[in-house]
PDB file of C-alpha atoms in Angstrom:
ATOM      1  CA  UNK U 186    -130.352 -36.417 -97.820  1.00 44.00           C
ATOM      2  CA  UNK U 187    -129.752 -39.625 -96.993  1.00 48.00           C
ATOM      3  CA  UNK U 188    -126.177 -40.855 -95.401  1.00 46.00           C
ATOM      4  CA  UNK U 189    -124.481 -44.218 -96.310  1.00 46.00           C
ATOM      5  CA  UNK U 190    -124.184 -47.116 -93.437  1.00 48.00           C
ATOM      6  CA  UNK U 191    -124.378 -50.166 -93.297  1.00 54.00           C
ATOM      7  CA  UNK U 192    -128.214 -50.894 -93.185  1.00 73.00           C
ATOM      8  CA  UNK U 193    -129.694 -51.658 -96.538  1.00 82.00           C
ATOM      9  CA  UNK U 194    -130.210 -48.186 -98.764  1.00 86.00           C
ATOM     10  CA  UNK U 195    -134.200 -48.780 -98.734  1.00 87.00           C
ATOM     11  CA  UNK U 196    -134.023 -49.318 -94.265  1.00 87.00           C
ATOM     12  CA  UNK U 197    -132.075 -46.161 -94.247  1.00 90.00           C
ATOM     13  CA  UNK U 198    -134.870 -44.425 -95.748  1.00 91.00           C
ATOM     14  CA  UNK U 199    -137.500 -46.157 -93.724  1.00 89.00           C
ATOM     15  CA  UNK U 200    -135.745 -45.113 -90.565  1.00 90.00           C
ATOM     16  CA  UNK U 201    -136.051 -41.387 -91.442  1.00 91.00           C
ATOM     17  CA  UNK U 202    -139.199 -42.032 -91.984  1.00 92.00           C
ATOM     18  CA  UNK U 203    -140.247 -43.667 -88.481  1.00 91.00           C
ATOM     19  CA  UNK U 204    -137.859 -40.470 -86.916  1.00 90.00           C
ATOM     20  CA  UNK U 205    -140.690 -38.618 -88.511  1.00 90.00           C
ATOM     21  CA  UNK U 206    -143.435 -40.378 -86.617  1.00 90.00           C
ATOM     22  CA  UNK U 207    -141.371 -40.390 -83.844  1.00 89.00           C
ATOM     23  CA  UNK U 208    -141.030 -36.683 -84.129  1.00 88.00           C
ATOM     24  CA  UNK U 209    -144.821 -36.043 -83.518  1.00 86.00           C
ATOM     25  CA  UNK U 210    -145.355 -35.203 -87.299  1.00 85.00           C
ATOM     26  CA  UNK U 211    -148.356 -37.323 -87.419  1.00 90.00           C
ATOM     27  CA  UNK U 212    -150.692 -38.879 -86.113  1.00 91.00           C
ATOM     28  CA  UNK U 213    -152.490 -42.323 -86.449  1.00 93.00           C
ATOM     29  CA  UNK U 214    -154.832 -42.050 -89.197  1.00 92.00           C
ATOM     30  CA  UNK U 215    -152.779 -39.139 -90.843  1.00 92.00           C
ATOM     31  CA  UNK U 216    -151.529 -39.275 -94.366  1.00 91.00           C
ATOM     32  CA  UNK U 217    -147.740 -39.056 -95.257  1.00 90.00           C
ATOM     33  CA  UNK U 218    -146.461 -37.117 -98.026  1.00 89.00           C
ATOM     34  CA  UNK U 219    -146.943 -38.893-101.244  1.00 88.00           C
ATOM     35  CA  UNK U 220    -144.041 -41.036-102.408  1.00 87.00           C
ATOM     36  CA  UNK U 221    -142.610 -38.043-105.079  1.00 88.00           C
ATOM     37  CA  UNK U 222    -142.660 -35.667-102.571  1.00 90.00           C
ATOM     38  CA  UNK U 223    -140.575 -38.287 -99.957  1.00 91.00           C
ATOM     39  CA  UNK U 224    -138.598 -39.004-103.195  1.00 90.00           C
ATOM     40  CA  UNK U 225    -137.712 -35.000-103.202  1.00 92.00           C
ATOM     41  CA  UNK U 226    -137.151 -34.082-100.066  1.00 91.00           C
ATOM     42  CA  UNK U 227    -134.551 -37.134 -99.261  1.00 92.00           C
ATOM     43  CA  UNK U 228    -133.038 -36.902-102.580  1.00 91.00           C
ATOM     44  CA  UNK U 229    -133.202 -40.735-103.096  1.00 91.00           C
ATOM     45  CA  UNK U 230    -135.161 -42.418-106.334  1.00 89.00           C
ATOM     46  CA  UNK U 231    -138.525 -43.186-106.340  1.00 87.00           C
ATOM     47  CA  UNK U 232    -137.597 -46.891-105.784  1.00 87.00           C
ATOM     48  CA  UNK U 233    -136.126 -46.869-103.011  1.00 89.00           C
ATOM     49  CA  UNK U 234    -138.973 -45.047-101.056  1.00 91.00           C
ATOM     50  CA  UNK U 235    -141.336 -47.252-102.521  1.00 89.00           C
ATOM     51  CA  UNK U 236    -139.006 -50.584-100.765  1.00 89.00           C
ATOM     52  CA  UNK U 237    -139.153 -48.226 -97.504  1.00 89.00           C
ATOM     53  CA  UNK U 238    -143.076 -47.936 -98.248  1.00 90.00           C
ATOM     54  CA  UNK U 239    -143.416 -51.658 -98.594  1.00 89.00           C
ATOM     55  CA  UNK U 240    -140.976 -52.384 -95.343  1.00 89.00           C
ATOM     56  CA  UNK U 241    -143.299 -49.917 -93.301  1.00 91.00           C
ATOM     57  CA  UNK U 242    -146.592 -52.191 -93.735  1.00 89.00           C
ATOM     58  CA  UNK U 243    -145.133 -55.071 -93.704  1.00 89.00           C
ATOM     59  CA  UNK U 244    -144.332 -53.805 -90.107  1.00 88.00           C
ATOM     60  CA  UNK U 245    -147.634 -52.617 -89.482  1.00 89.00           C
ATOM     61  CA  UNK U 246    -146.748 -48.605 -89.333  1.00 92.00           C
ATOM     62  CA  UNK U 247    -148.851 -47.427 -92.166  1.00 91.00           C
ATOM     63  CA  UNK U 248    -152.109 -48.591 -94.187  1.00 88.00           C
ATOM     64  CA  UNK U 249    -150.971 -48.254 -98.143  1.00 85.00           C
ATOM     65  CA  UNK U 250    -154.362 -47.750 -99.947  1.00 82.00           C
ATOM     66  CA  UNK U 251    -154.282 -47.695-104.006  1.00 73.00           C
ATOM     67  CA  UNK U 252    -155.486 -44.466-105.459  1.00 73.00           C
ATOM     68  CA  UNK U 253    -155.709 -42.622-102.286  1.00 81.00           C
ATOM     69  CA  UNK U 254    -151.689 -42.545-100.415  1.00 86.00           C
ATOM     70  CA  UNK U 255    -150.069 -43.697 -97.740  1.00 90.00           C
ATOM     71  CA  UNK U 256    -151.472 -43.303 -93.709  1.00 92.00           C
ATOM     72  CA  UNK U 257    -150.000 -44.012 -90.498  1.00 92.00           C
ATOM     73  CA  UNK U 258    -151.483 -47.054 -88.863  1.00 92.00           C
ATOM     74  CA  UNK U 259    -149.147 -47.113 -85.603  1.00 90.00           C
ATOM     75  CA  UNK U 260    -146.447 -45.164 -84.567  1.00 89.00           C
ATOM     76  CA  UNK U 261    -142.838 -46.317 -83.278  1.00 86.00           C
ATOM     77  CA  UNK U 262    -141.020 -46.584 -80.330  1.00 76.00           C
ATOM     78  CA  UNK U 263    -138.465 -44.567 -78.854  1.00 62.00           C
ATOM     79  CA  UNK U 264    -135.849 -47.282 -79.890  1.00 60.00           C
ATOM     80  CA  UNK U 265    -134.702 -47.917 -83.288  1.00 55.00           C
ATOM     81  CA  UNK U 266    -135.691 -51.936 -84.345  1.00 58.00           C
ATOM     82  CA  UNK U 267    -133.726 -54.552 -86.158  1.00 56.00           C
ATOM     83  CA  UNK U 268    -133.876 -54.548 -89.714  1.00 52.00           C
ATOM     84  CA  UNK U 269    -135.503 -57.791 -90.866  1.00 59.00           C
ATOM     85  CA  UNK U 270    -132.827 -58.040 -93.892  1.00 65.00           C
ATOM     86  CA  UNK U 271    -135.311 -58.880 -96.570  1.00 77.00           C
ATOM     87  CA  UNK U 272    -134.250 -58.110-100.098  1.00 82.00           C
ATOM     88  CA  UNK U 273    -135.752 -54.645-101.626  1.00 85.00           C
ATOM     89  CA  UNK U 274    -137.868 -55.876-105.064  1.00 89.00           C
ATOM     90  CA  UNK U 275    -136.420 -52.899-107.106  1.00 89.00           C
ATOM     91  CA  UNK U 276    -132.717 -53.720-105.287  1.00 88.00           C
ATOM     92  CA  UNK U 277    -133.108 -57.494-106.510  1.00 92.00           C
ATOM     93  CA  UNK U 278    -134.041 -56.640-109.944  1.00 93.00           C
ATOM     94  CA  UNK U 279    -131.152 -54.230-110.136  1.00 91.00           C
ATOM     95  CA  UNK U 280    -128.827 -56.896-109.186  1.00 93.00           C
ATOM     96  CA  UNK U 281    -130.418 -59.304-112.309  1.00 95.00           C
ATOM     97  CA  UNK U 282    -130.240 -56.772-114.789  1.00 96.00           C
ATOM     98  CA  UNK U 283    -126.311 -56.401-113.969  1.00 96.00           C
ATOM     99  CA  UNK U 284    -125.918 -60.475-113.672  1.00 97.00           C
ATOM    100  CA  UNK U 285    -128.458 -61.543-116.186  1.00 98.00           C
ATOM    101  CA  UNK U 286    -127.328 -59.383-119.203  1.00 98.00           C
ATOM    102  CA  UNK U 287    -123.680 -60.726-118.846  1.00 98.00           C
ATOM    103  CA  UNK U 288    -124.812 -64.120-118.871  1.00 98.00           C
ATOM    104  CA  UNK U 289    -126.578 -63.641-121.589  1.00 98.00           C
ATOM    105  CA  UNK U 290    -124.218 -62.304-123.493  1.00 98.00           C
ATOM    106  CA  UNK U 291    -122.045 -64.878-122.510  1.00 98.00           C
ATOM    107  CA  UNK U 292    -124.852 -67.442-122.684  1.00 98.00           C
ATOM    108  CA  UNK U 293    -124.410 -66.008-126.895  1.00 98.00           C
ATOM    109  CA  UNK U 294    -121.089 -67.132-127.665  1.00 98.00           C
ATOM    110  CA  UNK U 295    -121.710 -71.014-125.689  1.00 98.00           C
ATOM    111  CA  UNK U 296    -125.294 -71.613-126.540  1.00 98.00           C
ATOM    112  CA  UNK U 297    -126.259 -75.108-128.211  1.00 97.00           C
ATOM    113  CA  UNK U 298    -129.174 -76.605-130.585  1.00 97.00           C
ATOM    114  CA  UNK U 299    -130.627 -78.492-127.479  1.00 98.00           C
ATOM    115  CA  UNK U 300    -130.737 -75.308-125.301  1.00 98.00           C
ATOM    116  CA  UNK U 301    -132.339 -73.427-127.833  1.00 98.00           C
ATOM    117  CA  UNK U 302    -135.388 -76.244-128.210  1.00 98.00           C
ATOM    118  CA  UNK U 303    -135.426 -76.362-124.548  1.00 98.00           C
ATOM    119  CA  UNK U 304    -136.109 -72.171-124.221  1.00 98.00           C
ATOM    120  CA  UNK U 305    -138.399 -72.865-126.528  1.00 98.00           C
ATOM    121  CA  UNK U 306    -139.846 -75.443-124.586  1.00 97.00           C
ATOM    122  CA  UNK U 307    -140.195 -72.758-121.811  1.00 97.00           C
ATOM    123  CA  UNK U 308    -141.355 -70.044-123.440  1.00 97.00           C
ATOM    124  CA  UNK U 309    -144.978 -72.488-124.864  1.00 96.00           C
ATOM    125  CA  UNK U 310    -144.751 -72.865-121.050  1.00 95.00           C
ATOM    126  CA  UNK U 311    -145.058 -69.430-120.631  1.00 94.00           C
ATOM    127  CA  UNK U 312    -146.955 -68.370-123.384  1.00 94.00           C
ATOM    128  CA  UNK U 313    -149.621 -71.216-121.897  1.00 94.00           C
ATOM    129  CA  UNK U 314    -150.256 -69.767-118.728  1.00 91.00           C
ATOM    130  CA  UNK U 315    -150.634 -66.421-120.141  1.00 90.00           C
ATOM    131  CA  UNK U 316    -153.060 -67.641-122.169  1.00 89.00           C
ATOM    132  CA  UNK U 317    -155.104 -69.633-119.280  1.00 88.00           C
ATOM    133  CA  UNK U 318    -154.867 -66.560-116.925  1.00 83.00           C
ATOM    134  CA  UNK U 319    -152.774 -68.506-114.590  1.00 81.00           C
ATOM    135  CA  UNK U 320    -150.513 -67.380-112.004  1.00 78.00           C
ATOM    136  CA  UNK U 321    -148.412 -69.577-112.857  1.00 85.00           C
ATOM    137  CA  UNK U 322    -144.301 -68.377-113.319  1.00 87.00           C
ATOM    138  CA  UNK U 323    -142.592 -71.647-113.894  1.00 92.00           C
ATOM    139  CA  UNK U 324    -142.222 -71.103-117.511  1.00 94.00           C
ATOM    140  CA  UNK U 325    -140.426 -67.661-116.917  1.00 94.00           C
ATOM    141  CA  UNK U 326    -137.870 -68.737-114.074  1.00 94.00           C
ATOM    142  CA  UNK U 327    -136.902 -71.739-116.191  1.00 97.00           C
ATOM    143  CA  UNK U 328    -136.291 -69.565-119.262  1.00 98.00           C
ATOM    144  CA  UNK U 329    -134.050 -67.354-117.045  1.00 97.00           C
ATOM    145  CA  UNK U 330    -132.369 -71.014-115.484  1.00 97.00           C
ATOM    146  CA  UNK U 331    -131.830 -72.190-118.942  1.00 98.00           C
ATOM    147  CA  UNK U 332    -129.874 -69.220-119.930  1.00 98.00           C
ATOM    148  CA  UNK U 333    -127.564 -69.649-117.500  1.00 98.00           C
ATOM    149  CA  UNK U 334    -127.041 -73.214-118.263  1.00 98.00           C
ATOM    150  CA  UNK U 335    -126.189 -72.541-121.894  1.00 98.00           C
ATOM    151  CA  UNK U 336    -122.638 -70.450-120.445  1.00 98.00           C
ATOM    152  CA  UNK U 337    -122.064 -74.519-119.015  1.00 97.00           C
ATOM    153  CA  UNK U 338    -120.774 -72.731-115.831  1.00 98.00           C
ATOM    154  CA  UNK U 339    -122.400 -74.404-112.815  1.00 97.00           C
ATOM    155  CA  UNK U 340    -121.617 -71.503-110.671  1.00 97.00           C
ATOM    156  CA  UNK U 341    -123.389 -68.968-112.662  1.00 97.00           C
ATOM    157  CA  UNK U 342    -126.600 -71.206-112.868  1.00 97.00           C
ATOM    158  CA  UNK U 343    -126.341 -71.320-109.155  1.00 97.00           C
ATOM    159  CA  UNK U 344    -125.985 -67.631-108.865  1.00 96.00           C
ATOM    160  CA  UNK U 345    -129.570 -67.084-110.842  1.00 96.00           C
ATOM    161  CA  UNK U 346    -131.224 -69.571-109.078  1.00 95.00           C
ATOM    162  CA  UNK U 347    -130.617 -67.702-105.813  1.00 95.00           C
ATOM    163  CA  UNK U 348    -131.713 -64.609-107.341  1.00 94.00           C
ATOM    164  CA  UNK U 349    -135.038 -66.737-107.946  1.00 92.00           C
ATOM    165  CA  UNK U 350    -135.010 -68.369-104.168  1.00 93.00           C
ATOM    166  CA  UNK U 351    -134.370 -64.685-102.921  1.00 91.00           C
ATOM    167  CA  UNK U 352    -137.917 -63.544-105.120  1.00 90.00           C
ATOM    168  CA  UNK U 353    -139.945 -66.209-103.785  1.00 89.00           C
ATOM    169  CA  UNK U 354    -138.757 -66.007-100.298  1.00 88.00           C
ATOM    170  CA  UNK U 355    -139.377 -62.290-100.086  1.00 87.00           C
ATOM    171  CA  UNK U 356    -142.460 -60.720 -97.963  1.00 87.00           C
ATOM    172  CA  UNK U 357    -141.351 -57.478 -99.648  1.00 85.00           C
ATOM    173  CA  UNK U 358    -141.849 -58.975-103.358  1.00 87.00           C
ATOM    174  CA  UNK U 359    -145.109 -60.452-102.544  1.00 84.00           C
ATOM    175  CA  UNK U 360    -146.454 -57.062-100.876  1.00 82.00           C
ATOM    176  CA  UNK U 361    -145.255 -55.663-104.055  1.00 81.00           C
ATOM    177  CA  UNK U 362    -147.503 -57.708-106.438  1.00 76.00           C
ATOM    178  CA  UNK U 363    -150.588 -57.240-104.099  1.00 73.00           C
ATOM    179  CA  UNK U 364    -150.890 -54.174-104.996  1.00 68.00           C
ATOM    180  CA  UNK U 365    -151.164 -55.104-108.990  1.00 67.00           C
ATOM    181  CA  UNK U 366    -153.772 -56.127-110.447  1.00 60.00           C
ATOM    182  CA  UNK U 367    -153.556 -55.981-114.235  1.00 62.00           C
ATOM    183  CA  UNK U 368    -151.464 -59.279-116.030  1.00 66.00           C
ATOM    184  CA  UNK U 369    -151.302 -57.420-118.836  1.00 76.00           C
ATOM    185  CA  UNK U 370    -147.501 -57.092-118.717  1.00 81.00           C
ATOM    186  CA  UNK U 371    -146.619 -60.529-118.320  1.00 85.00           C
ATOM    187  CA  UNK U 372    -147.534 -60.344-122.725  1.00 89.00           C
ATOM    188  CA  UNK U 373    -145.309 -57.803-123.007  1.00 90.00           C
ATOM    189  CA  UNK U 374    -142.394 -59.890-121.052  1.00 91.00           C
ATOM    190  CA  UNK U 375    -142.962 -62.957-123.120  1.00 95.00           C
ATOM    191  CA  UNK U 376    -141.699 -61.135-125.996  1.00 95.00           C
ATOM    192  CA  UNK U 377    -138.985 -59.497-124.337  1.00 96.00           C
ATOM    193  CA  UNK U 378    -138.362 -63.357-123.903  1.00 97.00           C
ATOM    194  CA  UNK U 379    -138.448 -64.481-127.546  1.00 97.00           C
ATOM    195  CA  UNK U 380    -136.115 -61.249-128.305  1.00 98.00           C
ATOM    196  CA  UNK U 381    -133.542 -62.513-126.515  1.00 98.00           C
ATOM    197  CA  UNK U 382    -133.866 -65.942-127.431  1.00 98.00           C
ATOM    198  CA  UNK U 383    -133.603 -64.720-131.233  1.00 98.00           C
ATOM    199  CA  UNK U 384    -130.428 -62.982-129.772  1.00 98.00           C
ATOM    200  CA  UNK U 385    -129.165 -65.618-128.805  1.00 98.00           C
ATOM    201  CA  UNK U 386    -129.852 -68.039-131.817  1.00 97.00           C
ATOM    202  CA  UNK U 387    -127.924 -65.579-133.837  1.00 97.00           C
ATOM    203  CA  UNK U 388    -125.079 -65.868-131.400  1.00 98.00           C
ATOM    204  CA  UNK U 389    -124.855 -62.640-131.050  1.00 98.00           C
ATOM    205  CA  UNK U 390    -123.734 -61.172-127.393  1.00 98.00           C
ATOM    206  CA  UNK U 391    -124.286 -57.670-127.787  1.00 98.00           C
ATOM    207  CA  UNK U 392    -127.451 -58.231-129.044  1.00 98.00           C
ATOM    208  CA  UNK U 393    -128.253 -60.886-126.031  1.00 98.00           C
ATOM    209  CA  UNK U 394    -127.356 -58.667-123.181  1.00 98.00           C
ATOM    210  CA  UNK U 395    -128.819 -55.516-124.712  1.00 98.00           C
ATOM    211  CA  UNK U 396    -132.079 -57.585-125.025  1.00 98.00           C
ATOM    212  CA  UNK U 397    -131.681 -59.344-121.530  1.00 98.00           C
ATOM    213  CA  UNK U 398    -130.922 -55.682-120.460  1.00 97.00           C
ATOM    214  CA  UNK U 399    -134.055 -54.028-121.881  1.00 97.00           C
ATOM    215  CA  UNK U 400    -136.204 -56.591-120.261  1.00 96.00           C
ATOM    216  CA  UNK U 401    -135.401 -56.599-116.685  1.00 95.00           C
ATOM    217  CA  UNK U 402    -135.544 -52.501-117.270  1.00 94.00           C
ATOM    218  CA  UNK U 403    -138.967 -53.285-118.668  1.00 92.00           C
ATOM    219  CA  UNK U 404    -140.432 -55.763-115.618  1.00 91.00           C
ATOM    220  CA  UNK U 405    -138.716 -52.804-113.047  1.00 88.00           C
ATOM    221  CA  UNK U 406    -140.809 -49.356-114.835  1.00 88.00           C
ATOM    222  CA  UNK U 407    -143.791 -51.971-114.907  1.00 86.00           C
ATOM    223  CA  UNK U 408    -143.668 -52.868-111.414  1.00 85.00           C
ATOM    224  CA  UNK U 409    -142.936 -49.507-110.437  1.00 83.00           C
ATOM    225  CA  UNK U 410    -146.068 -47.915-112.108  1.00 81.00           C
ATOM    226  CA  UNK U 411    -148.374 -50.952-111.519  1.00 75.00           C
ATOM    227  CA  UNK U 412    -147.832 -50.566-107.830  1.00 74.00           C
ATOM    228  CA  UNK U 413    -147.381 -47.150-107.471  1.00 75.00           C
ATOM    229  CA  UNK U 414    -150.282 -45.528-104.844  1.00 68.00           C
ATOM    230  CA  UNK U 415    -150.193 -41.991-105.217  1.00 64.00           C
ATOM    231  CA  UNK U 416    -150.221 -41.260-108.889  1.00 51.00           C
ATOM    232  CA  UNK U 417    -152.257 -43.215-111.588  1.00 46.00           C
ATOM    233  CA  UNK U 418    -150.203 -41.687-114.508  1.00 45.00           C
ATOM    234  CA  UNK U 419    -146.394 -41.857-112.754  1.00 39.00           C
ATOM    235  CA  UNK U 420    -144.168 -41.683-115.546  1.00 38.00           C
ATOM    236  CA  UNK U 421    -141.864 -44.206-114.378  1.00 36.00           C
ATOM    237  CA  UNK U 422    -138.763 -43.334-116.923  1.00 34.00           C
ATOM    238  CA  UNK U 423    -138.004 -39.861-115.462  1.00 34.00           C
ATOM    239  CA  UNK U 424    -136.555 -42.343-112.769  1.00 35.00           C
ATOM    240  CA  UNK U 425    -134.801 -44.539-114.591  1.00 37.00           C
ATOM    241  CA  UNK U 426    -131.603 -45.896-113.046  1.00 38.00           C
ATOM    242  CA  UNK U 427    -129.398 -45.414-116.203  1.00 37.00           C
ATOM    243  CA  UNK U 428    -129.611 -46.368-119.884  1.00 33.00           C
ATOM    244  CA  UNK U 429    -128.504 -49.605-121.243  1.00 33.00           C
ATOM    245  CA  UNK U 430    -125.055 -48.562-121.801  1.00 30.00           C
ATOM    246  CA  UNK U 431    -124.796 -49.334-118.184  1.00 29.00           C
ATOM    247  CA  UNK U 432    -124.641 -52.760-118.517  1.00 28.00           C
ATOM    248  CA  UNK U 433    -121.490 -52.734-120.821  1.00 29.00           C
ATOM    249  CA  UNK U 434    -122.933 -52.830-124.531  1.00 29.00           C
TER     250      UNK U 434
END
């Protein structure tokens, strides 16, 4: 199992891992125990070994290849190295869900006529680039900005739009989305989006966080299947961090 410190939960398990290079257990061009099994044996969920995964190649220790696992590309040194502090993608949305339902909710009880035309605005945005097949997320971070500025708390739009900086400034978030390769989802989140916007034209805040809620759970189990390596048919949910209740509905 893995102890508490004061690395980052997802380096803690990607330092037992290198011990286990370090150990002789492998060899380079070896493959490592599949991500359920790592999951197991550490007692940690499946997220945070797949942020440990993601941390490795980034560093150039193993060779992640869809459909087939995870190998060792280079083995460590003797010495334990720095953390590089990045953000875990699965530890970031966590920290949304918990922010972004709340603000919602809040969002409920403050929201005006003009914010609602201008999430509307965002969301034909949105619903345009989906439709083009473009990469293109502007539509979706502004609908999450524009929540925020409906609570008319400058602070809180400030908090989200870190969150945002944090996503885009994270070599472990873009690893993560090289790995998928079906869009399919991003239909799927675009009416997660118009649920809580219906939320939140009814002024109703339980309603608006258990929607904002249900989404961010919905973009992590996507992420986590879409990128998962060893298993085609992971059933994401039997890892779930917790059911909505969580978030205070």
């Amino acid at each position: 199992m893995i102890e508490g410190g004061g690395k980052r939960r997802y380096e803690e398990v990607a330092e037992a891992l290198k011990q286990e290079l370090r150990a002789g257990n492998y060899r380079i061009g070896d493959r490592l125990k599949t991500e359920r099994q790592i999951s197991e044996e550490m007692a940690v969920s499946r997220s945070l070994v797949r942020e440990a995964v993601i941390m490795l190649e980034i560093e150039g220790f193993v060779d992640v290849r869809k459909g087939s696992g995870i190998y060792v590309e280079r083995l460590p040194s003797g010495e334990s190295e720095e953390p590089r502090g990045d953000i875990g993608p699965f530890e970031l949305l966590q920290a949304r869900q918990v922010l972004e339902s709340s603000i919602a909710a809040f969002a409920a009880t403050m929201v005006t006529k003009s914010d609602i035309l201008r999430m509307r605005e965002a969301l034909d945005l949105e619903r345009k680039a989906i439709e083009a097949g473009s990469g293109d997320y502007s539509g979706d971070e502004l609908f999450h900005h524009l929540i925020a500025e409906a609570t008319q708390n400058s602070v809180l739009v400030d908090m989200i739009d870190e969150l945002w900086r944090k996503r885009e400034q994270s070599p472990m978030w873009a690893r993560l989305h090289t790995r998928i390769f079906d869009r399919g989802y991003r239909g799927k989140w675009l009416e997660d989006h118009q649920a809580i916007l219906t939320a939140l034209q009814c002024r109703d805040p339980g309603a608006a966080r258990q929607a904002m809620w249900r989404h961010l759970e919905n973009v992590r189990l996507t992420l986590l299947e879409l990128s998962d390596v060893d298993d085609p048919q992971f059933d994401g949910y039997l890892f779930d961090s917790g059911p909505a209740t969580a978030a205070g509905t």
